[in-house]
CSV table of C-alpha atoms and ligand atoms in Angstrom, one decimal:
chain,number,residue,atom,x,y,z
A,1,MET,CA,0.0,0.0,0.0
A,2,ARG,CA,1.1,3.5,-0.7
A,3,CYS,CA,0.1,5.7,2.2
A,4,GLY,CA,1.4,9.1,3.2
A,5,LEU,CA,0.9,12.6,4.7
A,6,LEU,CA,-0.3,15.5,2.6
A,7,GLY,CA,0.6,19.0,4.0
A,8,ARG,CA,2.6,22.1,3.2
A,9,LYS,CA,5.6,21.9,5.6
A,10,LEU,CA,6.4,18.4,6.7
A,11,SER,CA,10.1,18.2,7.5
A,12,HIS,CA,9.5,17.9,11.2
A,13,SER,CA,6.6,15.4,11.0
A,14,TYR,CA,6.6,12.4,13.3
A,15,SER,CA,4.0,10.6,11.3
A,16,PRO,CA,6.3,8.3,9.3
A,17,GLN,CA,7.8,7.0,12.5
A,18,ILE,CA,4.4,6.5,14.2
A,19,HIS,CA,3.0,4.7,11.2
A,20,SER,CA,6.1,2.5,11.0
A,21,TYR,CA,5.0,1.0,14.3
A,22,LEU,CA,1.4,0.6,13.1
A,23,SER,CA,1.9,-1.5,9.9
A,24,ASP,CA,4.3,-2.1,7.1
A,25,TYR,CA,2.7,0.0,4.4
A,26,SER,CA,4.9,2.7,2.8
A,27,TYR,CA,4.4,6.1,4.3
A,28,VAL,CA,5.5,9.1,2.2
A,29,LEU,CA,5.6,12.8,3.0
A,30,TYR,CA,3.7,14.7,0.2
A,31,GLU,CA,4.7,18.3,0.6
A,32,LYS,CA,2.4,20.3,-1.7
A,33,GLU,CA,1.7,24.0,-2.3
A,34,PRO,CA,-2.0,25.0,-2.3
A,35,GLU,CA,-2.2,25.1,-6.1
A,36,GLN,CA,-0.8,21.5,-6.4
A,37,VAL,CA,-3.3,19.9,-4.0
A,38,GLY,CA,-6.2,19.3,-6.4
A,39,ALA,CA,-4.0,17.7,-9.1
A,40,PHE,CA,-2.3,15.5,-6.5
A,41,LEU,CA,-5.6,14.2,-5.2
A,42,GLN,CA,-6.9,13.5,-8.7
A,43,SER,CA,-3.6,11.8,-9.6
A,44,ARG,CA,-4.5,8.8,-7.4
A,45,GLU,CA,-0.9,8.1,-6.8
A,46,PHE,CA,-1.7,7.0,-3.3
A,47,ASP,CA,-4.0,4.4,-1.7
A,48,ALA,CA,-4.6,6.3,1.6
A,49,LEU,CA,-3.6,9.6,3.1
A,50,ASN,CA,-3.4,11.6,6.2
A,51,VAL,CA,-3.9,15.3,5.7
A,52,THR,CA,-2.5,18.1,7.9
A,53,ILE,CA,-2.2,21.9,8.1
A,54,PRO,CA,-3.3,23.7,6.1
A,55,TYR,CA,-5.4,21.3,3.9
A,56,LYS,CA,-7.9,19.7,6.3
A,57,LYS,CA,-10.8,21.7,4.8
A,58,ASP,CA,-9.4,22.1,1.3
A,59,VAL,CA,-9.5,18.4,0.6
A,60,ILE,CA,-13.2,18.1,1.3
A,61,PRO,CA,-14.4,19.0,-2.3
A,62,TYR,CA,-12.3,16.1,-3.6
A,63,CYS,CA,-13.9,13.5,-1.3
A,64,HIS,CA,-16.9,11.6,-2.7
A,65,ALA,CA,-18.1,10.8,0.8
A,66,LEU,CA,-17.4,11.9,4.3
A,67,SER,CA,-17.6,9.9,7.6
A,68,PRO,CA,-19.9,11.3,10.3
A,69,ALA,CA,-16.9,12.6,12.3
A,70,ALA,CA,-15.5,14.5,9.2
A,71,GLN,CA,-19.0,15.9,8.5
A,72,LYS,CA,-19.4,17.0,12.1
A,73,LEU,CA,-16.0,18.7,12.3
A,74,GLY,CA,-16.0,20.0,8.8
A,75,ALA,CA,-12.4,18.8,8.4
A,76,VAL,CA,-10.7,15.7,7.0
A,77,ASN,CA,-7.4,14.3,8.2
A,78,THR,CA,-7.7,10.8,6.6
A,79,ILE,CA,-8.5,9.9,3.0
A,80,VAL,CA,-8.9,6.4,1.7
A,81,ARG,CA,-9.1,5.5,-2.0
A,82,ARG,CA,-11.9,3.0,-2.5
A,83,GLN,CA,-11.8,0.1,-5.0
A,84,ASP,CA,-13.8,2.1,-7.5
A,85,GLY,CA,-11.2,4.9,-7.3
A,86,THR,CA,-13.4,7.3,-5.3
A,87,LEU,CA,-12.2,9.0,-2.1
A,88,ILE,CA,-13.8,8.8,1.3
A,89,GLY,CA,-12.8,11.4,3.9
A,90,HIS,CA,-12.7,10.8,7.7
A,91,ASN,CA,-11.5,12.7,10.8
A,92,THR,CA,-9.4,10.7,13.3
A,93,ASP,CA,-8.5,13.8,15.4
A,94,HIS,CA,-11.9,13.3,17.1
A,95,PHE,CA,-10.8,9.8,18.4
A,96,GLY,CA,-7.3,11.2,19.2
A,97,PHE,CA,-8.6,13.9,21.4
A,98,LEU,CA,-11.3,11.7,23.0
A,99,SER,CA,-8.6,9.2,23.9
A,100,THR,CA,-6.5,12.0,25.4
A,101,VAL,CA,-9.3,13.2,27.6
A,102,GLU,CA,-9.8,9.6,28.7
A,103,LYS,CA,-6.1,9.3,29.5
A,104,THR,CA,-6.4,12.2,32.0
A,105,LYS,CA,-9.1,10.3,33.9
A,106,ILE,CA,-10.9,13.6,34.5
A,107,SER,CA,-14.6,13.3,34.3
A,108,VAL,CA,-15.7,16.4,32.4
A,109,SER,CA,-19.5,15.9,32.5
A,110,GLY,CA,-21.2,18.9,34.0
A,111,LYS,CA,-17.9,20.7,34.5
A,112,LYS,CA,-16.7,24.0,32.9
A,113,VAL,CA,-13.9,23.5,30.4
A,114,LEU,CA,-12.1,26.3,28.6
A,115,VAL,CA,-10.8,25.6,25.1
A,116,LEU,CA,-8.3,28.3,24.1
A,117,GLY,CA,-8.3,29.2,20.4
A,118,SER,CA,-10.9,28.9,17.7
A,119,GLY,CA,-9.1,27.1,14.9
A,120,GLY,CA,-9.4,23.5,13.7
A,121,ALA,CA,-8.0,21.8,16.8
A,122,SER,CA,-10.4,23.9,18.9
A,123,VAL,CA,-13.4,22.7,16.9
A,124,THR,CA,-12.4,19.1,17.5
A,125,ALA,CA,-11.9,19.6,21.2
A,126,VAL,CA,-15.2,21.5,21.6
A,127,ALA,CA,-17.1,18.7,19.8
A,128,VAL,CA,-15.6,15.9,21.9
A,129,LEU,CA,-16.0,17.8,25.2
A,130,ARG,CA,-19.7,18.6,24.4
A,131,GLU,CA,-20.3,15.0,23.6
A,132,LEU,CA,-18.9,14.1,27.0
A,133,GLY,CA,-21.3,16.5,28.6
A,134,ALA,CA,-18.9,19.3,29.5
A,135,ASP,CA,-19.9,23.0,29.8
A,136,VAL,CA,-17.5,24.2,27.1
A,137,VAL,CA,-16.4,27.8,26.7
A,138,THR,CA,-14.2,28.8,23.7
A,139,ILE,CA,-11.7,31.5,24.5
A,140,SER,CA,-10.8,33.5,21.4
A,141,ARG,CA,-8.8,36.7,21.1
A,142,SER,CA,-11.6,38.3,19.2
A,143,GLY,CA,-14.6,36.5,20.9
A,144,GLU,CA,-17.1,37.4,23.5
A,145,ASN,CA,-15.1,35.2,25.9
A,146,ASN,CA,-11.5,36.4,25.6
A,147,TYR,CA,-8.2,36.7,27.5
A,148,ASP,CA,-9.4,40.0,29.1
A,149,ASN,CA,-12.4,38.5,30.9
A,150,LEU,CA,-11.0,35.1,32.0
A,151,SER,CA,-11.9,35.9,35.6
A,152,ASN,CA,-15.6,35.1,34.5
A,153,HIS,CA,-14.4,31.5,34.3
A,154,SER,CA,-12.5,31.0,37.5
A,155,ASP,CA,-14.7,27.9,38.1
A,156,ALA,CA,-13.0,26.1,35.1
A,157,ARG,CA,-12.0,22.5,35.9
A,158,LEU,CA,-10.1,21.7,32.7
A,159,ILE,CA,-8.2,23.9,30.3
A,160,VAL,CA,-7.4,22.8,26.7
A,161,ASN,CA,-4.8,24.8,24.8
A,162,ALA,CA,-5.7,24.6,21.1
A,163,THR,CA,-3.5,27.6,20.2
A,164,PRO,CA,0.1,27.4,19.0
A,165,VAL,CA,1.2,29.6,21.9
A,166,GLY,CA,4.3,28.0,23.5
A,167,MET,CA,5.0,25.7,20.6
A,168,TYR,CA,8.6,25.4,19.2
A,169,PRO,CA,10.4,27.7,18.4
A,170,ASN,CA,8.4,30.1,20.7
A,171,ASN,CA,9.0,27.9,23.8
A,172,GLY,CA,8.3,29.5,27.2
A,173,ALA,CA,5.3,31.5,26.1
A,174,SER,CA,2.0,30.6,27.9
A,175,PRO,CA,-1.5,31.6,26.8
A,176,VAL,CA,-2.9,32.0,30.3
A,177,SER,CA,-1.8,32.0,34.0
A,178,LEU,CA,-3.3,29.2,36.0
A,179,THR,CA,-3.5,31.3,39.2
A,180,LEU,CA,-6.9,32.5,37.9
A,181,PHE,CA,-8.4,29.0,38.2
A,182,PRO,CA,-8.4,27.6,41.8
A,183,GLN,CA,-10.6,24.6,41.0
A,184,LEU,CA,-8.6,23.4,38.0
A,185,GLU,CA,-8.1,19.6,37.8
A,186,GLY,CA,-6.0,19.5,34.7
A,187,VAL,CA,-4.6,21.0,31.5
A,188,ILE,CA,-4.4,19.4,28.1
A,189,ASP,CA,-2.0,21.2,25.7
A,190,MET,CA,-2.3,20.0,22.1
A,191,ILE,CA,1.3,21.0,21.6
A,192,TYR,CA,3.8,18.1,21.7
A,193,ASN,CA,7.0,20.0,21.0
A,194,PRO,CA,8.2,20.9,23.6
A,195,ALA,CA,7.0,17.9,25.6
A,196,ARG,CA,6.3,20.2,28.6
A,197,THR,CA,5.2,23.7,27.5
A,198,ALA,CA,5.3,26.5,30.1
A,199,LEU,CA,1.6,26.0,30.6
A,200,LEU,CA,2.1,22.3,31.4
A,201,GLN,CA,5.0,23.0,33.7
A,202,GLU,CA,2.8,25.4,35.6
A,203,ALA,CA,0.1,22.7,35.8
A,204,ALA,CA,2.6,20.1,37.0
A,205,SER,CA,4.0,22.5,39.6
A,206,ARG,CA,0.4,22.8,41.0
A,207,GLY,CA,0.2,19.0,41.2
A,208,ILE,CA,-2.7,18.8,38.7
A,209,VAL,CA,-2.9,16.7,35.5
A,210,ALA,CA,-0.7,18.0,32.7
A,211,GLU,CA,-1.1,16.2,29.3
A,212,ASN,CA,0.6,17.1,26.1
A,213,GLY,CA,-0.6,16.5,22.5
A,214,LEU,CA,1.6,13.5,21.8
A,215,TRP,CA,-1.0,10.9,22.9
A,216,MET,CA,-3.5,12.6,20.6
A,217,LEU,CA,-1.1,12.5,17.7
A,218,VAL,CA,-0.5,8.8,18.2
A,219,ALA,CA,-4.1,7.9,18.8
A,220,GLN,CA,-5.3,9.7,15.7
A,221,ALA,CA,-2.6,7.8,13.7
A,222,LYS,CA,-3.8,4.5,15.1
A,223,GLU,CA,-7.3,5.1,13.9
A,224,SER,CA,-6.1,6.3,10.6
A,225,ALA,CA,-4.1,3.0,10.2
A,226,GLU,CA,-7.4,1.2,10.8
A,227,TRP,CA,-9.0,3.1,7.9
A,228,PHE,CA,-6.0,2.6,5.7
A,229,LEU,CA,-6.0,-1.2,6.3
A,230,GLY,CA,-9.7,-1.8,6.8
A,231,GLN,CA,-9.0,-3.7,10.0
A,232,GLU,CA,-8.7,-2.9,13.7
A,233,ARG,CA,-5.4,-2.3,15.4
A,234,SER,CA,-5.0,-3.0,19.1
A,235,ASN,CA,-5.5,0.0,21.4
A,236,ASP,CA,-2.3,-1.2,23.2
A,237,LEU,CA,-0.3,0.2,20.3
A,238,ILE,CA,-1.1,3.7,21.5
A,239,PRO,CA,0.8,3.6,24.9
A,240,TYR,CA,3.5,1.6,23.3
A,241,ILE,CA,4.2,4.1,20.5
A,242,TYR,CA,3.6,7.0,22.8
A,243,GLN,CA,6.3,5.8,25.1
A,244,LYS,CA,8.8,5.1,22.3
A,245,LEU,CA,8.3,8.5,20.7
A,246,SER,CA,8.2,10.4,23.8
A,247,ARG,CA,11.6,9.0,24.9
A,248,HIS,CA,13.0,9.4,21.4
A,249,MET,CA,12.0,13.1,21.2
A,250,GLN,CA,13.2,14.1,24.6
A,251,ASN,CA,16.8,15.2,25.4
A,252,ILE,CA,19.0,13.2,27.8
A,253,ILE,CA,20.5,15.8,30.1
A,254,LEU,CA,23.4,15.1,32.4
A,255,ILE,CA,23.8,17.2,35.5
A,256,GLY,CA,26.3,16.8,38.4
A,257,MET,CA,29.3,18.2,40.1
A,258,PRO,CA,32.2,19.6,38.1
A,259,GLY,CA,34.4,16.6,37.0
A,260,CYS,CA,31.8,13.9,37.7
A,261,GLY,CA,32.2,12.6,34.1
A,262,LYS,CA,29.3,14.2,32.4
A,263,SER,CA,31.2,14.8,29.1
A,264,THR,CA,32.6,11.3,29.0
A,265,ILE,CA,29.3,9.6,29.8
A,266,ALA,CA,27.5,11.9,27.3
A,267,GLN,CA,29.9,10.8,24.6
A,268,ALA,CA,29.2,7.1,25.4
A,269,LEU,CA,25.5,7.8,25.3
A,270,SER,CA,25.7,9.6,22.0
A,271,ARG,CA,27.7,6.8,20.5
A,272,ARG,CA,25.4,4.1,21.7
A,273,LEU,CA,22.1,5.8,20.8
A,274,GLY,CA,23.3,7.6,17.6
A,275,ARG,CA,22.2,10.9,19.1
A,276,GLN,CA,23.8,14.3,18.7
A,277,LEU,CA,26.0,15.3,21.6
A,278,ILE,CA,26.2,18.9,22.8
A,279,ASP,CA,28.4,20.0,25.7
A,280,ALA,CA,26.8,23.2,27.1
A,281,ASP,CA,30.2,24.6,28.3
A,282,SER,CA,31.8,24.1,24.9
A,283,TYR,CA,28.7,25.6,23.2
A,284,LEU,CA,29.0,28.6,25.5
A,285,VAL,CA,32.7,29.1,24.8
A,286,GLU,CA,32.0,29.1,21.1
A,287,LYS,CA,29.0,31.4,21.4
A,288,VAL,CA,30.7,34.0,23.6
A,289,GLY,CA,34.1,33.6,22.0
A,290,ARG,CA,36.0,33.4,25.4
A,291,THR,CA,37.2,30.7,27.7
A,292,ILE,CA,35.3,30.0,31.0
A,293,PRO,CA,38.3,30.9,33.3
A,294,ASP,CA,38.6,34.2,31.4
A,295,ILE,CA,34.8,35.0,31.9
A,296,PHE,CA,35.1,34.2,35.6
A,297,ALA,CA,38.3,36.2,36.0
A,298,LYS,CA,37.2,39.3,34.2
A,299,ASP,CA,33.4,39.4,34.7
A,300,GLY,CA,32.7,37.2,37.6
A,301,GLU,CA,30.3,34.3,38.2
A,302,PRO,CA,26.9,36.1,37.7
A,303,THR,CA,27.9,37.1,34.2
A,304,PHE,CA,28.9,33.5,33.4
A,305,ARG,CA,25.6,32.2,34.8
A,306,GLN,CA,23.7,34.6,32.6
A,307,TYR,CA,25.6,33.4,29.6
A,308,GLU,CA,24.8,29.8,30.7
A,309,THR,CA,21.1,30.5,31.0
A,310,ASP,CA,21.1,32.0,27.5
A,311,VAL,CA,22.8,28.9,26.2
A,312,LEU,CA,20.3,26.6,28.0
A,313,GLU,CA,17.5,28.6,26.4
A,314,ASP,CA,18.8,27.6,23.0
A,315,LEU,CA,19.7,24.0,23.9
A,316,GLY,CA,16.6,23.2,26.0
A,317,LYS,CA,14.5,23.7,22.9
A,318,LYS,CA,16.2,20.9,21.0
A,319,SER,CA,14.8,17.4,20.6
A,320,GLY,CA,16.5,14.0,20.9
A,321,ILE,CA,20.0,15.2,21.8
A,322,VAL,CA,22.4,14.2,24.6
A,323,LEU,CA,23.3,17.3,26.6
A,324,ALA,CA,26.2,17.6,29.1
A,325,THR,CA,25.7,20.6,31.3
A,326,GLY,CA,28.0,22.7,33.4
A,327,GLY,CA,28.2,21.7,37.1
A,328,GLY,CA,26.6,24.9,38.4
A,329,CYS,CA,23.6,25.1,36.0
A,330,VAL,CA,21.4,24.0,38.9
A,331,THR,CA,22.1,27.2,40.9
A,332,ARG,CA,19.5,29.1,38.8
A,333,PRO,CA,15.9,27.9,39.3
A,334,GLU,CA,14.9,29.2,35.8
A,335,ASN,CA,17.3,26.7,34.2
A,336,TYR,CA,15.1,23.9,35.5
A,337,HIS,CA,12.3,24.9,33.2
A,338,LEU,CA,14.6,25.3,30.3
A,339,LEU,CA,16.0,21.8,30.7
A,340,HIS,CA,12.9,20.0,31.8
A,341,GLN,CA,10.7,21.3,29.0
A,342,ASN,CA,12.1,18.7,26.6
A,343,GLY,CA,14.4,16.6,28.7
A,344,MET,CA,14.9,13.7,31.1
A,345,ILE,CA,17.5,14.9,33.6
A,346,VAL,CA,20.1,12.5,35.0
A,347,TRP,CA,22.2,13.4,38.0
A,348,LEU,CA,25.6,11.8,37.5
A,349,GLN,CA,27.2,11.1,40.9
A,350,ARG,CA,30.8,10.5,41.7
A,351,PRO,CA,32.6,10.4,45.1
A,352,ILE,CA,34.0,13.9,45.9
A,353,GLU,CA,37.5,12.7,46.4
A,354,ALA,CA,37.5,11.4,42.8
A,355,LEU,CA,36.5,14.8,41.3
A,356,PRO,CA,39.4,16.6,39.4
A,357,THR,CA,39.8,20.4,39.8
A,358,ASP,CA,42.2,21.3,36.9
A,359,GLY,CA,40.8,24.1,34.7
A,360,ARG,CA,37.7,24.4,36.8
A,361,PRO,CA,37.6,27.9,38.4
A,362,LEU,CA,35.0,27.2,41.0
A,363,SER,CA,36.3,23.8,42.0
A,364,GLN,CA,39.7,25.5,42.7
A,365,GLN,CA,38.3,28.4,44.6
A,366,ASN,CA,35.7,26.6,46.8
A,367,ASN,CA,36.1,23.7,49.0
A,368,LEU,CA,34.5,20.9,47.0
A,369,GLN,CA,32.8,19.5,50.1
A,370,ASP,CA,31.1,22.8,50.8
A,371,MET,CA,30.1,23.1,47.1
A,372,TYR,CA,28.6,19.7,47.2
A,373,GLN,CA,26.6,20.4,50.4
A,374,ARG,CA,25.1,23.5,48.7
A,375,ARG,CA,24.4,21.8,45.4
A,376,GLN,CA,23.3,18.4,46.5
A,377,PRO,CA,19.6,19.5,47.2
A,378,LEU,CA,19.6,21.3,43.9
A,379,TYR,CA,20.7,18.3,41.9
A,380,GLN,CA,18.1,16.3,43.7
A,381,ALA,CA,15.4,18.8,42.8
A,382,PHE,CA,16.4,19.0,39.1
A,383,CYS,CA,16.9,15.3,38.4
A,384,ASP,CA,14.5,12.7,37.2
A,385,CYS,CA,16.9,10.0,38.2
A,386,ALA,CA,20.4,9.6,39.6
A,387,VAL,CA,23.2,7.3,38.5
A,388,LEU,CA,26.6,6.5,40.1
A,389,ASN,CA,29.5,6.9,37.8
A,390,ASN,CA,31.6,4.0,39.0
A,391,GLY,CA,32.0,1.8,35.9
A,392,THR,CA,33.4,2.2,32.4
A,393,PRO,CA,31.7,4.9,30.3
A,394,ASP,CA,29.8,2.2,28.4
A,395,ILE,CA,28.6,0.5,31.5
A,396,VAL,CA,27.3,3.7,33.0
A,397,ALA,CA,25.7,4.7,29.7
A,398,ASN,CA,24.0,1.4,29.6
A,399,GLU,CA,22.7,1.9,33.1
A,400,ILE,CA,21.2,5.3,32.0
A,401,ILE,CA,19.7,3.7,28.9
A,402,ASN,CA,18.0,1.0,31.0
A,403,LEU,CA,16.8,3.4,33.6
A,404,LEU,CA,15.2,5.7,31.1
A,405,GLN,CA,14.0,2.7,29.1
A,406,LEU,CA,15.5,4.1,25.9
A,407,GLU,CA,15.6,0.7,24.2
A,408,ASP,CA,13.3,-2.3,24.0
B,501,NAP,P1,-5.1,27.1,13.9
B,501,NAP,O1,-6.2,26.7,13.0
B,501,NAP,O2,-4.0,28.0,13.3
B,501,NAP,O3,-5.8,27.7,15.2
B,501,NAP,C1,-5.1,28.2,16.2
B,501,NAP,C2,-6.0,29.2,17.0
B,501,NAP,O4,-5.2,29.6,18.0
B,501,NAP,C3,-6.4,30.4,16.1
B,501,NAP,O5,-7.6,30.2,15.5
B,501,NAP,C4,-6.4,31.5,17.2
B,501,NAP,O6,-7.7,31.6,17.8
B,501,NAP,C5,-5.5,31.0,18.2
B,501,NAP,N1,-4.2,31.7,18.2
B,501,NAP,C6,-3.3,31.7,17.1
B,501,NAP,N2,-2.2,32.5,17.4
B,501,NAP,C7,-2.4,32.9,18.7
B,501,NAP,C8,-1.7,33.8,19.5
B,501,NAP,N3,-0.5,34.3,19.2
B,501,NAP,N4,-2.2,34.0,20.8
B,501,NAP,C9,-3.4,33.5,21.1
B,501,NAP,N5,-4.1,32.7,20.4
B,501,NAP,C10,-3.7,32.4,19.1
B,501,NAP,O7,-4.3,25.9,14.4
B,501,NAP,P2,-4.9,24.4,14.8
B,501,NAP,O8,-4.8,23.5,13.7
B,501,NAP,O9,-6.2,24.6,15.4
B,501,NAP,O10,-3.8,24.0,15.9
B,501,NAP,C11,-3.7,24.6,17.1
B,501,NAP,C12,-2.6,23.9,18.0
B,501,NAP,O11,-3.0,22.5,18.2
B,501,NAP,C13,-1.3,23.8,17.3
B,501,NAP,O12,-0.3,24.0,18.2
B,501,NAP,C14,-1.2,22.5,16.7
B,501,NAP,O13,0.1,22.0,16.5
B,501,NAP,C15,-2.0,21.7,17.7
B,501,NAP,N6,-2.5,20.4,17.2
B,501,NAP,C16,-2.1,19.3,17.7
B,501,NAP,C17,-2.7,18.1,17.3
B,501,NAP,C18,-2.2,16.8,17.9
B,501,NAP,O14,-2.5,15.7,17.4
B,501,NAP,N7,-1.6,16.8,19.1
B,501,NAP,C19,-3.7,18.1,16.3
B,501,NAP,C20,-4.1,19.3,15.8
B,501,NAP,C21,-3.5,20.5,16.2
B,501,NAP,P3,-8.4,33.0,18.1
B,501,NAP,O15,-8.0,33.9,16.9
B,501,NAP,O16,-9.8,32.7,18.1
B,501,NAP,O17,-7.8,33.5,19.3
């Protein structure tokens, strides 16, 4: 079977990877300009398609029939060529979003839910939530309910972000502040890059459900595969693919005391996993054009720390890299959000007596034991897991890979 994805800009799409887990049909990216879409659909050089931005409505006139979900949402993200050559259009975003709401385990019936944005993703979310019995309010910049009168909805129990605010490369932006909503049980952000938007990090810091858009992406693909193949696929594939992709997309970030072996273990991880390796200190030296001892000597530590935060702002946005950080990056709380937005943070531990001090300005100035006492709670707070660096680089790298379940 020849399947694929029709859209305008597809270079960052995860769909080929997701569909490779769903079946063995070929899955091609069809990047088309608007004026090419009609001819492409009429060419019939495909058996089945997914459709993405900006063509989910444009393809409708080329479909000879629409499924009830596609009719209801006025958008098609799945097209199947039938035996007689005609096209049927369906919408699997509906299933994808429904499955996401179910994953949160929040019962929305009778509760107020705010859906931010009024585009295609919003229409899907509103339809699903209304079917589930929620009292849905769409928040639109130009609507009656907008960002200036959010306080009218302080009783909201769930917020769904269906805007691109906070999406790569504009990481860190957030459409609303959650302080306005004391009864909130959860937030669903349809964005999946970064894995944890500023909005989701705020939700997590309040201890409420924080779900990104990756589950929806995988679940809609699973239902698309069923349409492509004309047969059911197991629902168990959704968590399986979600876990795989989620780990693949996130950075592996090493933190720990100066000299604990972050660069060496990062190299071993990069080799083993075929991931790009970036050393934050080397990146900083290249970007600023000065050595770290020179920055410390001439400008002092606060200037260095600001350079470091600027660097982590760039690097934290990346996906799927191995990142070795400088030992003191945990001293600034804002660095946590930059690293955590797309990363699994590993604290690499090594006995203090084994830590080298050559070429490390702070290790030479400060008693390492004092530094460790100060930083230990910070490493603890930043990390998702800790690993003792007491074997060969390959053994320690393997331990990290196992701990983070990066391989089958
Ligand atoms: P869209 O059609 O462009 O709509 C986005 C809506 O967001 C706009 O209609 C607008 O609503 C609002 N908006 C746009 N820019 C904004 C800004 N700077 N500040 C505040 N609001 C803004 O996009 P979409 O297709 O609905 O997608 C929305 C988001 O969902 C995107 O991030 C997309 O990647 C994501 N998505 C994820 C999945 C998934 O499977 N996870 C599926 C579909 C979409 P108002 O003008 O009414 O404010």
